[in-house]
Coordinates of N, CA and C and ligand atoms in Angstrom, one line a residue:
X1 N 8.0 -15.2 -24.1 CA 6.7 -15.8 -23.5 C 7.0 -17.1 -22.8
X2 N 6.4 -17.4 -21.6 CA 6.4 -18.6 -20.8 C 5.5 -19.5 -20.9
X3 N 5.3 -20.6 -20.5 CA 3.7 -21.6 -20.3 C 3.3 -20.9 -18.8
X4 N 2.1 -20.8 -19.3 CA 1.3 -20.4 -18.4 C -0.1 -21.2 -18.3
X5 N -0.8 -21.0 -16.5 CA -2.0 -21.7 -16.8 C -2.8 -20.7 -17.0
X6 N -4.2 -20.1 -17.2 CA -5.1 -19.2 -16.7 C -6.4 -20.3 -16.6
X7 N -7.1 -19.5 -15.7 CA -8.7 -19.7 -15.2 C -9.6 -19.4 -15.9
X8 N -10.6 -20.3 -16.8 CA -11.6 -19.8 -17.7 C -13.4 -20.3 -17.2
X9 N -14.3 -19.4 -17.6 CA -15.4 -20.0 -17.3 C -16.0 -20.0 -18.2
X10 N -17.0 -20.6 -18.6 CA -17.9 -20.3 -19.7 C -19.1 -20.4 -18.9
X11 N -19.9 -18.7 -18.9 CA -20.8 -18.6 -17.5 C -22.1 -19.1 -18.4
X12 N -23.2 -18.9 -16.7 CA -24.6 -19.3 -17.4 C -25.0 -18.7 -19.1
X13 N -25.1 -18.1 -19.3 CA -25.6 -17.3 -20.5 C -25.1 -18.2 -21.9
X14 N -23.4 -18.7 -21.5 CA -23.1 -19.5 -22.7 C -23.2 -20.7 -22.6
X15 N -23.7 -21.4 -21.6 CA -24.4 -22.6 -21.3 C -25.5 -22.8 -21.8
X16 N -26.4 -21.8 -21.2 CA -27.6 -22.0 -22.3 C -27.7 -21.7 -23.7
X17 N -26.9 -20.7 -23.8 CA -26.7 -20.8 -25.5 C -26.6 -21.9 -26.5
X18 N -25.9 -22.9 -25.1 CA -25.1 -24.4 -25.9 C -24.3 -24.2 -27.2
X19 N -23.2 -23.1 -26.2 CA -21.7 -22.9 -27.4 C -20.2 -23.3 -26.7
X20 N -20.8 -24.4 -25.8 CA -19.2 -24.5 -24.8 C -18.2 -25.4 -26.1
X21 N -19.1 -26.0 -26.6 CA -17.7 -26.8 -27.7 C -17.1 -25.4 -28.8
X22 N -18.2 -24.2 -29.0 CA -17.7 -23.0 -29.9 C -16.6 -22.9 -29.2
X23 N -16.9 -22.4 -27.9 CA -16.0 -21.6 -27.3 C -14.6 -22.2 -27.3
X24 N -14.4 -23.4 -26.8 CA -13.4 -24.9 -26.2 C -12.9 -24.8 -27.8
X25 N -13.6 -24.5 -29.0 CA -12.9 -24.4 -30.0 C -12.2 -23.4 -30.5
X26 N -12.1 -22.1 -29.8 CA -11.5 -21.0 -30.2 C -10.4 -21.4 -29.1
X27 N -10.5 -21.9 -28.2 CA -9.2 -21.5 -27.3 C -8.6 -22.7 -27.9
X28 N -8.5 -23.8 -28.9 CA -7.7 -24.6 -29.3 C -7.5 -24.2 -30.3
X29 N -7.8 -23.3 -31.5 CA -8.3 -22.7 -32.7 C -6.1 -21.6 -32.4
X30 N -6.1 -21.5 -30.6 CA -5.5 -20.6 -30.5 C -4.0 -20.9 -29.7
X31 N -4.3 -21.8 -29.8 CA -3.7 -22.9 -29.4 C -3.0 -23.2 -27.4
X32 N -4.4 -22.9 -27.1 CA -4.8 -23.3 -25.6 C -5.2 -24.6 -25.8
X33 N -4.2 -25.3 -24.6 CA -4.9 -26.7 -24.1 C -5.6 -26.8 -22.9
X34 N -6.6 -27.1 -22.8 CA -7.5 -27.4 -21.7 C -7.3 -28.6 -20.9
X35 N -6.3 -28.3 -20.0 CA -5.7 -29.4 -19.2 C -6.7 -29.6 -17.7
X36 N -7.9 -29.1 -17.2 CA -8.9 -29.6 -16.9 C -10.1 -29.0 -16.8
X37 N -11.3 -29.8 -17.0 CA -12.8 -28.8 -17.1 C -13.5 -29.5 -16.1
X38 N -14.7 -28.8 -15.2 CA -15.7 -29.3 -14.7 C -16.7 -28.3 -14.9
X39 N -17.6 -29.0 -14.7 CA -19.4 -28.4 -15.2 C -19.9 -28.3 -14.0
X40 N -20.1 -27.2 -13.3 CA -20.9 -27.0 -11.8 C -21.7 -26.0 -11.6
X41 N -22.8 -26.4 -10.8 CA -23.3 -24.9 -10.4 C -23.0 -24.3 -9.1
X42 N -22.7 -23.6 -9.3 CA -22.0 -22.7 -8.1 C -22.7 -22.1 -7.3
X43 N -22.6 -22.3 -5.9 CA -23.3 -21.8 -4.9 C -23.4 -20.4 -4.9
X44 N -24.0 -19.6 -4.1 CA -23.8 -18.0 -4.3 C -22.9 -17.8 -2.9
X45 N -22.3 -18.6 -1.9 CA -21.2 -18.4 -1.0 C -20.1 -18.4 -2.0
X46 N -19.9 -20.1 -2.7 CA -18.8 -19.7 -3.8 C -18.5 -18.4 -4.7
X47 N -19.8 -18.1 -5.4 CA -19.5 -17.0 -6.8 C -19.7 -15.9 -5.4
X48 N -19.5 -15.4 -4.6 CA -19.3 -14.4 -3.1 C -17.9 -13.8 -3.4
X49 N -17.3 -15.5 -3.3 CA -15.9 -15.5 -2.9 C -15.5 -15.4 -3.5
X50 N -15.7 -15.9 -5.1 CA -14.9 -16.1 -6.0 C -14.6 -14.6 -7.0
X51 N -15.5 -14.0 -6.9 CA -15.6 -12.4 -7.5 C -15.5 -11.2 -5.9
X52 N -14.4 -11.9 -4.8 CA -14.9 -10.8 -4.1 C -14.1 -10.3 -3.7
X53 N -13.3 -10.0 -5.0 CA -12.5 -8.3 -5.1 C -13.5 -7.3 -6.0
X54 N -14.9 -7.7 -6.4 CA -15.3 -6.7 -6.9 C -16.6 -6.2 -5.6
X55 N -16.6 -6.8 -4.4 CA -17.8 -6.9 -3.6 C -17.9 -5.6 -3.8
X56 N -17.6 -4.5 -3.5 CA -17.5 -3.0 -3.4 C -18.6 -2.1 -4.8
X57 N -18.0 -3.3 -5.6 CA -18.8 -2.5 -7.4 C -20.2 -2.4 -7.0
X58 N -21.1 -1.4 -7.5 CA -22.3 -1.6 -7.8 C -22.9 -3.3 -8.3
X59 N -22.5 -3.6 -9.6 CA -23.4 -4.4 -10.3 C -22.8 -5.8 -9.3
X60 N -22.1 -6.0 -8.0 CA -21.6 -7.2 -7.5 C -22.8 -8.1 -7.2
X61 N -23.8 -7.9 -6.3 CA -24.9 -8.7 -6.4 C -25.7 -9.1 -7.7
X62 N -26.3 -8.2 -8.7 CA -26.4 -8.5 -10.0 C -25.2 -9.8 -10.4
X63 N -24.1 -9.8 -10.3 CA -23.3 -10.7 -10.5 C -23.4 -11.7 -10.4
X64 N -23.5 -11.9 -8.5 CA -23.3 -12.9 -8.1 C -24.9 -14.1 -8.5
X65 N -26.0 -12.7 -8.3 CA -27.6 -13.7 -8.8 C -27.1 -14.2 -10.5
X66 N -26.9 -13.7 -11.2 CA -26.4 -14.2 -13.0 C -25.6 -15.1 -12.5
X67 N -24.6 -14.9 -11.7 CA -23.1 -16.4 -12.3 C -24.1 -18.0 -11.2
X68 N -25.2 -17.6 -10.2 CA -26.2 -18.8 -9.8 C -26.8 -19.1 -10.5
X69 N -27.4 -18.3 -11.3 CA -28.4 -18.9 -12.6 C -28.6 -19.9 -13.6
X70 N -27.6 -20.9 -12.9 CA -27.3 -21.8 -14.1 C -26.2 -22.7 -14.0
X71 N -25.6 -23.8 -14.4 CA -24.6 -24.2 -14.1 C -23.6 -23.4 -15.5
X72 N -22.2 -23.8 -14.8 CA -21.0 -22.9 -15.3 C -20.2 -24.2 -15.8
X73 N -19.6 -23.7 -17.0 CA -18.2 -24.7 -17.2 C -16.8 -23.9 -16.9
X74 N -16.2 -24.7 -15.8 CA -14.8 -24.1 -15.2 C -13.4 -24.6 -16.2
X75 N -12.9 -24.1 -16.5 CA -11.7 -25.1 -17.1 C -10.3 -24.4 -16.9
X76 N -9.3 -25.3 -16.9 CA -8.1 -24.6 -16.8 C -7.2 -24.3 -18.5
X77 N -6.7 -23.4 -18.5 CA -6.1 -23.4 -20.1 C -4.5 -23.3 -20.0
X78 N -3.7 -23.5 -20.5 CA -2.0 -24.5 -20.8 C -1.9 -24.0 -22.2
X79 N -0.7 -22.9 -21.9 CA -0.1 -22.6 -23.2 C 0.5 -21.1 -23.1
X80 N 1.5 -21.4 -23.9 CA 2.5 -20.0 -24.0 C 1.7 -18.6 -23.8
X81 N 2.2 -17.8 -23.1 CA 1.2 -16.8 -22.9 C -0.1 -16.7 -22.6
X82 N -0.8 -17.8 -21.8 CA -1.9 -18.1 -21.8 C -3.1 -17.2 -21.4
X83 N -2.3 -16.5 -20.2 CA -3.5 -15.2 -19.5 C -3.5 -14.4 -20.8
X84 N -2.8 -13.6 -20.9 CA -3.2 -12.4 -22.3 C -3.7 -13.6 -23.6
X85 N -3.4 -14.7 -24.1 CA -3.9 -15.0 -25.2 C -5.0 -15.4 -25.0
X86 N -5.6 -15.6 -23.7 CA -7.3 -15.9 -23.4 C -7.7 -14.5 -23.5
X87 N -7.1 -13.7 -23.2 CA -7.8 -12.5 -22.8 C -7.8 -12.0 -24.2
X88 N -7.4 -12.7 -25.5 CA -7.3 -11.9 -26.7 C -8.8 -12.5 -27.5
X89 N -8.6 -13.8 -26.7 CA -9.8 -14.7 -27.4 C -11.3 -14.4 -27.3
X90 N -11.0 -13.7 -25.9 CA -12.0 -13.3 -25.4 C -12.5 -11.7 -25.7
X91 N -11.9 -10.9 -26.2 CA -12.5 -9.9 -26.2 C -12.6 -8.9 -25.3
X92 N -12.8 -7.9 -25.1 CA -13.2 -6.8 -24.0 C -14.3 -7.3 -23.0
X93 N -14.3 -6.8 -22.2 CA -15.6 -7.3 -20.9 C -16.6 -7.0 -22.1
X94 N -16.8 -5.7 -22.0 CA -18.2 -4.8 -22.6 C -18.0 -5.3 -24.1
X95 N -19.5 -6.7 -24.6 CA -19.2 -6.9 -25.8 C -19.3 -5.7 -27.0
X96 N -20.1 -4.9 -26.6 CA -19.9 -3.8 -27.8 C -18.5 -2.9 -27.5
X97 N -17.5 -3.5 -27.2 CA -16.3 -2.5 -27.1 C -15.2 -4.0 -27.4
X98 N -15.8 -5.5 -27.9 CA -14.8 -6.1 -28.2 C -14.6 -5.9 -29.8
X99 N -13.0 -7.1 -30.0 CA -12.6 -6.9 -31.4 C -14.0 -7.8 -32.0
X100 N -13.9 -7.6 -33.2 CA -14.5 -8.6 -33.7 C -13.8 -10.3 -34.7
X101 N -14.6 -10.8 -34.2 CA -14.0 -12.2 -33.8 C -13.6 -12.8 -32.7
X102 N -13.8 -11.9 -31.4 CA -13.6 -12.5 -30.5 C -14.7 -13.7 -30.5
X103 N -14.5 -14.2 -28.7 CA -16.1 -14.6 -28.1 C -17.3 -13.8 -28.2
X104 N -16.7 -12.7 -26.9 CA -17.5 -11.8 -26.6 C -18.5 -11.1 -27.7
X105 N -17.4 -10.5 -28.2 CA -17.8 -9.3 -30.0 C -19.2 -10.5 -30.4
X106 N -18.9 -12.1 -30.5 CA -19.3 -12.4 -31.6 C -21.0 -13.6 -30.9
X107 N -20.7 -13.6 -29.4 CA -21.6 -14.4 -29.0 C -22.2 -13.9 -27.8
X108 N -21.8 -12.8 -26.9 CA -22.3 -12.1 -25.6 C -23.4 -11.2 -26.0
X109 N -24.3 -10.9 -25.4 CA -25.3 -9.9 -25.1 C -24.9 -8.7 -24.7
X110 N -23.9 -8.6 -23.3 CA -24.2 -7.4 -22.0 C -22.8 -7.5 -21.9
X111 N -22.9 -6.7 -21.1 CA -21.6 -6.4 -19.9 C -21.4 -7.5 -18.8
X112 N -22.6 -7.9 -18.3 CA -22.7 -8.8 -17.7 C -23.0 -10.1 -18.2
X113 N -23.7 -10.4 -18.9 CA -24.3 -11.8 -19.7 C -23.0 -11.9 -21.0
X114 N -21.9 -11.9 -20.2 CA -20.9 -11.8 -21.5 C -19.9 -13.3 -21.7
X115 N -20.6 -14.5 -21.7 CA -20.3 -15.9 -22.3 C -19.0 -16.2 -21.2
X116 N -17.9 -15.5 -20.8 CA -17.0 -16.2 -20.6 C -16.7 -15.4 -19.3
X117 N -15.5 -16.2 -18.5 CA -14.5 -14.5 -17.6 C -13.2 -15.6 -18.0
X118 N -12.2 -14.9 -17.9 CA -10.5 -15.5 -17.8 C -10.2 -14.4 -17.0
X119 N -9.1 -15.0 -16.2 CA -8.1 -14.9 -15.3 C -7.2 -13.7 -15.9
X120 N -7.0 -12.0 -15.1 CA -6.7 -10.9 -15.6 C -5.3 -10.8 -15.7
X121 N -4.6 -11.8 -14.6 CA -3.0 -11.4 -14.5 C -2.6 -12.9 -14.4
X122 N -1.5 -13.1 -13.8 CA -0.5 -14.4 -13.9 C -0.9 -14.9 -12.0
X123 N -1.1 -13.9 -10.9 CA -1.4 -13.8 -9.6 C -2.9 -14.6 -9.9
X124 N -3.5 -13.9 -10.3 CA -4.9 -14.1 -10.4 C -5.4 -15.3 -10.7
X125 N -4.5 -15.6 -11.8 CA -4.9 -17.4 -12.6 C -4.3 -17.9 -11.5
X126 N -3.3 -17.9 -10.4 CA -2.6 -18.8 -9.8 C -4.2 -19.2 -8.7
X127 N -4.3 -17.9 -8.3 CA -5.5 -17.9 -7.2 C -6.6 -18.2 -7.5
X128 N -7.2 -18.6 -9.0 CA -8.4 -18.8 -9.1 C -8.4 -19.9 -9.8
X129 N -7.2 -20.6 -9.9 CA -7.9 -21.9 -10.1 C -7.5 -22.7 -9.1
X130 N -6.6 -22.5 -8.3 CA -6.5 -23.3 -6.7 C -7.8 -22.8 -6.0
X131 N -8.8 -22.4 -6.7 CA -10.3 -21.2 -6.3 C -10.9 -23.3 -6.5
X132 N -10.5 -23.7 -7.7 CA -11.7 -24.9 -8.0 C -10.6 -26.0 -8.6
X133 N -9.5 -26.1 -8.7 CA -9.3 -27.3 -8.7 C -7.3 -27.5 -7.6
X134 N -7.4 -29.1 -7.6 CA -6.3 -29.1 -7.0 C -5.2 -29.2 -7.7
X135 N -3.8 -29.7 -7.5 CA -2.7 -29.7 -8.3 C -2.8 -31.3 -9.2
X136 N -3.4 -32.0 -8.3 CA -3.6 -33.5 -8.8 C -4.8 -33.8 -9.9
X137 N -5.6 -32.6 -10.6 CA -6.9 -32.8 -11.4 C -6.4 -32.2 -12.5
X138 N -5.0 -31.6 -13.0 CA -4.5 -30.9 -13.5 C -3.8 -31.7 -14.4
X139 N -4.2 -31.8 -15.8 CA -3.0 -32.7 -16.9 C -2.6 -32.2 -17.8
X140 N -1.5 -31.7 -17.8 CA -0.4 -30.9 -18.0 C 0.0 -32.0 -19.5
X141 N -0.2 -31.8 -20.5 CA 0.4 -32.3 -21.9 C 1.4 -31.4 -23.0
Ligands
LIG201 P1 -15.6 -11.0 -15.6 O1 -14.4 -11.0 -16.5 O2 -16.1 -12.3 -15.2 O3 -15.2 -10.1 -14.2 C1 -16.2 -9.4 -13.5 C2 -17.5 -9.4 -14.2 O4 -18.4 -8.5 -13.7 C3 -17.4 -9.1 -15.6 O5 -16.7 -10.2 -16.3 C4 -18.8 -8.8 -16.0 O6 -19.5 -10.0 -16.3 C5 -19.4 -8.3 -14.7 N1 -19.8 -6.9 -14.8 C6 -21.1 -6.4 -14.7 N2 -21.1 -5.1 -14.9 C7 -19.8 -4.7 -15.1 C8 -19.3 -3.4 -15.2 N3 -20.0 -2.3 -15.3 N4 -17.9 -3.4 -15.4 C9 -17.2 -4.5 -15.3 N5 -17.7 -5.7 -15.2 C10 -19.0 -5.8 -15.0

């Protein structure tokens, strides 16, 4: 395994839940470091562009109106294997098809209203977080 970064959000749904310190605790719980976070609400040009390898899907506008609904916490995560061990932390998209103990399994509603997204490959994290932050906001410990 290598250090790696990946791209995390904790969307509207887990904002209003008020579980971003749960969440921020499982990915340290896992031993992800969060080398940077910002709290925004995202335009719907941004969340357009930022999901628009799925423009094509049915539920894409559904999407893009939920990830405006609210502001989002973006954060970067730092640590050996980091894409797949987010993606372990997190669970399956569809929370009734995650493990239990994930996020998802243990704090998402939907398919859609599902608390978090992370970054699918090692390409993907590279591209989505130069999506929201630069090389210089980045603290690498
Ligand atoms: P995320 O990991 O952020 O990537 C795309 C998002 O689309 C996904 O999480 C879900 O929130 C949302 N989505 C809504 N419907 C579906 C669906 N049928 N299949 C996959 N993703 C969906």
């Amino acid at each position: 395994m290598s250090l790696e970064r990946t791209l995390s959000i904790v969307k509207p749904d887990g904002v209003r839940k008020n579980v971003i310190g749960d969440v921020f605790h499982r990915f340290e719980k896992a031993g992800l470091r969060i080398v940077a976070a910002r709290m925004m609400q995202l335009t719907q040009a941004q969340a357009e562009a930022f999901y628009g390898v799925h423009r094509a899907r049915p539920f894409f506008r559904d999407l893009v109106s939920y990830m405006i609904s609210g502001p989002v916490m973006v954060q970067v995560l730092e640590g050996e294997g980091a894409v797949l061990k987010n993606r372990d932390v997190m669970g399956a998209t569809d929370p009734k098809k995650a493990a239990p103990g994930t996020i998802r399994a243990d704090l998402a509603d939907s398919i859609e209203q599902n608390v978090v997204h992370g970054s699918d490959s090692a390409d993907n994290a590279a591209r989505e977080i130069a999506f929201f932050f630069s090389e210089t906001e980045l603290c690498p410990r």
